[in-house]
Amino acid sequence: MPSLSAKIYLDANATEIMRPLTKEAAIKALEQIGNPSSIHYYGRQARRILEDARRDIAHYFQRDADSCIFTSGGTEANSLALHALAHQDNRQIFIGATEHDAIKNAAPQAQIIKIAPHGLLCLNHLNTLLASKKWDKTGISAPKPPLICVMAANNETGILSPLAEISALCETFDAPLHIDAVQSMGRIPLPLARLKKASFAISGHKMGGLKGAGALILTHDHPLSPLMLGGGQERGRRGGTPALPAIAAMSAALKESTQQDWQPIKALRDMLEKELRLAGAEIIGENCERLPNTICAILPSINAQIQLMTLDLAGFCVSAGSACSSGKITPSHVLTAMGYGEKAGQALRISLPWCIQEEEVKKFAKAYHLMAKTILKK
Ligand code: PLP
């Protein structure tokens, strides 16, 4: 069990704590001296680790090994998906209003699909958008159907997207579907039987692996010209020597996280939510299906940065928005899209790591109560 030292880490959605078997797999790969592209003995040893990881990750998605392309993380996997499925294919892009910056900023011209106030992607709006135009899958008589790009689970609220329903709508209109599965991987099962035509972006460090590896899982043999030009790695689809230890760790982390029983984490999450409500917090998406480890809590009229700093001084690491935007004092675009107005600047994200202990949750609940009491009294 990793030691959490004096601080209590509650920011797993920014990066998950490394898992034990994953660490072993990373160390084993670190000891490999070869480059997987080399033909000699050491190259072949490294290549075997790379290809085993590719096979195991693709197998999870019920795809052939060739459908898995390794990248530097979730951001690059998402960019590569937009390139493969929209830019290269000359399609418009539709994205959910609460997508991560990795999608939002990579598709600035995208049509936004509304989010209902409770946080779920609005299927009616997606249907209206798709039905409002004529599409032609060959692109000859009308534009090709757009790429639909949605997240499996929101990084700030943990709210899950209705993927099976979205996929069914996409199929009706022959629209390709890309799923940013970065936060959901290992924490919840995906309805893969209903997502046979979708692509997925994943990231190693969100599952308890190392930072620096991700993957794009495409449908079998989807053509893809590289964004990163180089020595023809990844069958010419992504140049650059792959980060072998991080890739081996990602594969091991996927295995370890999917084997974990998340019920005890969910029970601790629910217990903590009760305490936060008693302290005056409003829980975002409390009636939606959510990741088992995530809480997004608004403490009315207290700026999130003040909450974050108070808790940090008390020894607790939480977040005031997504990891990539920490340091930025702008209110969360996710909560703004959900209609929270100025309350969007008063929300904290508490994301329990896989190895959280009940004692730690209780200590945090106490500190939160104290913070709420002290600040609200002033
Ligand atoms: N997508 C989502 C939903 C995320 O939460 C993140 C990171 O927070 C990313 C993509 C980017 O992943 P990475 O940090 O591996 O680039």
PDB file of C-alpha atoms and ligand atoms in Angstrom, residues 13-15 72-78 98-103 151-156 180-184 201-206 211-214 322-324 349, ligand 1:
ATOM      1  CA  ASN A  13      -8.858  12.398 -11.112  1.00  0.00           C
ATOM      2  CA  ALA A  14      -5.812  14.622 -11.643  1.00  0.00           C
ATOM      3  CA  THR A  15      -3.550  11.613 -11.379  1.00  0.00           C
ATOM      4  CA  SER A  72       1.995  10.300 -24.885  1.00  0.00           C
ATOM      5  CA  GLY A  73      -1.300  10.493 -22.959  1.00  0.00           C
ATOM      6  CA  GLY A  74      -5.010  11.221 -23.150  1.00  0.00           C
ATOM      7  CA  THR A  75      -4.550  14.655 -24.697  1.00  0.00           C
ATOM      8  CA  GLU A  76      -2.613  13.329 -27.658  1.00  0.00           C
ATOM      9  CA  ALA A  77      -4.954  10.345 -28.061  1.00  0.00           C
ATOM     10  CA  ASN A  78      -7.911  12.727 -28.308  1.00  0.00           C
ATOM     11  CA  THR A  98     -18.620  19.724 -20.666  1.00  0.00           C
ATOM     12  CA  GLU A  99     -15.771  18.072 -22.568  1.00  0.00           C
ATOM     13  CA  HIS A 100     -12.236  18.329 -21.230  1.00  0.00           C
ATOM     14  CA  ASP A 101      -9.939  21.013 -22.636  1.00  0.00           C
ATOM     15  CA  ALA A 102      -8.108  18.247 -24.503  1.00  0.00           C
ATOM     16  CA  ILE A 103     -11.164  18.102 -26.778  1.00  0.00           C
ATOM     17  CA  MET A 151     -16.608  11.818 -22.621  1.00  0.00           C
ATOM     18  CA  ALA A 152     -17.479   8.577 -20.815  1.00  0.00           C
ATOM     19  CA  ALA A 153     -17.214  10.257 -17.409  1.00  0.00           C
ATOM     20  CA  ASN A 154     -16.738  13.893 -16.546  1.00  0.00           C
ATOM     21  CA  ASN A 155     -13.449  14.675 -14.830  1.00  0.00           C
ATOM     22  CA  GLU A 156     -14.955  17.315 -12.503  1.00  0.00           C
ATOM     23  CA  ASP A 180     -12.856  10.265 -24.259  1.00  0.00           C
ATOM     24  CA  ALA A 181     -12.664   7.394 -21.774  1.00  0.00           C
ATOM     25  CA  VAL A 182      -9.743   8.863 -19.804  1.00  0.00           C
ATOM     26  CA  GLN A 183     -11.598   9.162 -16.461  1.00  0.00           C
ATOM     27  CA  SER A 184     -13.801   6.094 -16.685  1.00  0.00           C
ATOM     28  CA  ALA A 201      -8.904   7.702 -25.821  1.00  0.00           C
ATOM     29  CA  ILE A 202      -7.276   6.439 -22.614  1.00  0.00           C
ATOM     30  CA  SER A 203      -4.460   7.609 -20.336  1.00  0.00           C
ATOM     31  CA  GLY A 204      -2.116   5.532 -18.130  1.00  0.00           C
ATOM     32  CA  HIS A 205      -1.694   7.878 -15.163  1.00  0.00           C
ATOM     33  CA  LYS A 206      -5.462   8.150 -14.585  1.00  0.00           C
ATOM     34  CA  LYS A 211       2.446   9.747 -16.637  1.00  0.00           C
ATOM     35  CA  GLY A 212       3.501   9.843 -20.282  1.00  0.00           C
ATOM     36  CA  ALA A 213       1.483   7.112 -21.983  1.00  0.00           C
ATOM     37  CA  GLY A 214      -1.966   6.945 -23.470  1.00  0.00           C
ATOM     38  CA  SER A 322      -9.753  19.903 -13.698  1.00  0.00           C
ATOM     39  CA  ALA A 323      -6.025  19.284 -13.193  1.00  0.00           C
ATOM     40  CA  CYS A 324      -5.075  21.021 -16.392  1.00  0.00           C
ATOM     41  CA  ARG A 349     -13.533  18.317  -6.642  1.00  0.00           C
TER      42      ARG A 349
HETATM   43  N1  PLP B   1      -9.682  13.775 -20.948  1.00  0.00           N
HETATM   44  C1  PLP B   1     -10.135  13.864 -19.691  1.00  0.00           C
HETATM   45  C2  PLP B   1     -11.589  13.621 -19.424  1.00  0.00           C
HETATM   46  C3  PLP B   1      -9.260  14.198 -18.658  1.00  0.00           C
HETATM   47  O1  PLP B   1      -9.722  14.278 -17.402  1.00  0.00           O
HETATM   48  C4  PLP B   1      -7.897  14.440 -18.954  1.00  0.00           C
HETATM   49  C5  PLP B   1      -6.957  14.858 -17.890  1.00  0.00           C
HETATM   50  O2  PLP B   1      -7.346  15.346 -16.849  1.00  0.00           O
HETATM   51  C6  PLP B   1      -7.466  14.299 -20.281  1.00  0.00           C
HETATM   52  C7  PLP B   1      -8.393  13.975 -21.260  1.00  0.00           C
HETATM   53  C8  PLP B   1      -6.025  14.500 -20.644  1.00  0.00           C
HETATM   54  O3  PLP B   1      -5.277  13.347 -20.293  1.00  0.00           O
HETATM   55  P1  PLP B   1      -3.683  13.414 -20.118  1.00  0.00           P
HETATM   56  O4  PLP B   1      -3.416  14.077 -18.808  1.00  0.00           O
HETATM   57  O5  PLP B   1      -3.247  11.982 -20.116  1.00  0.00           O
HETATM   58  O6  PLP B   1      -3.146  14.157 -21.280  1.00  0.00           O
END
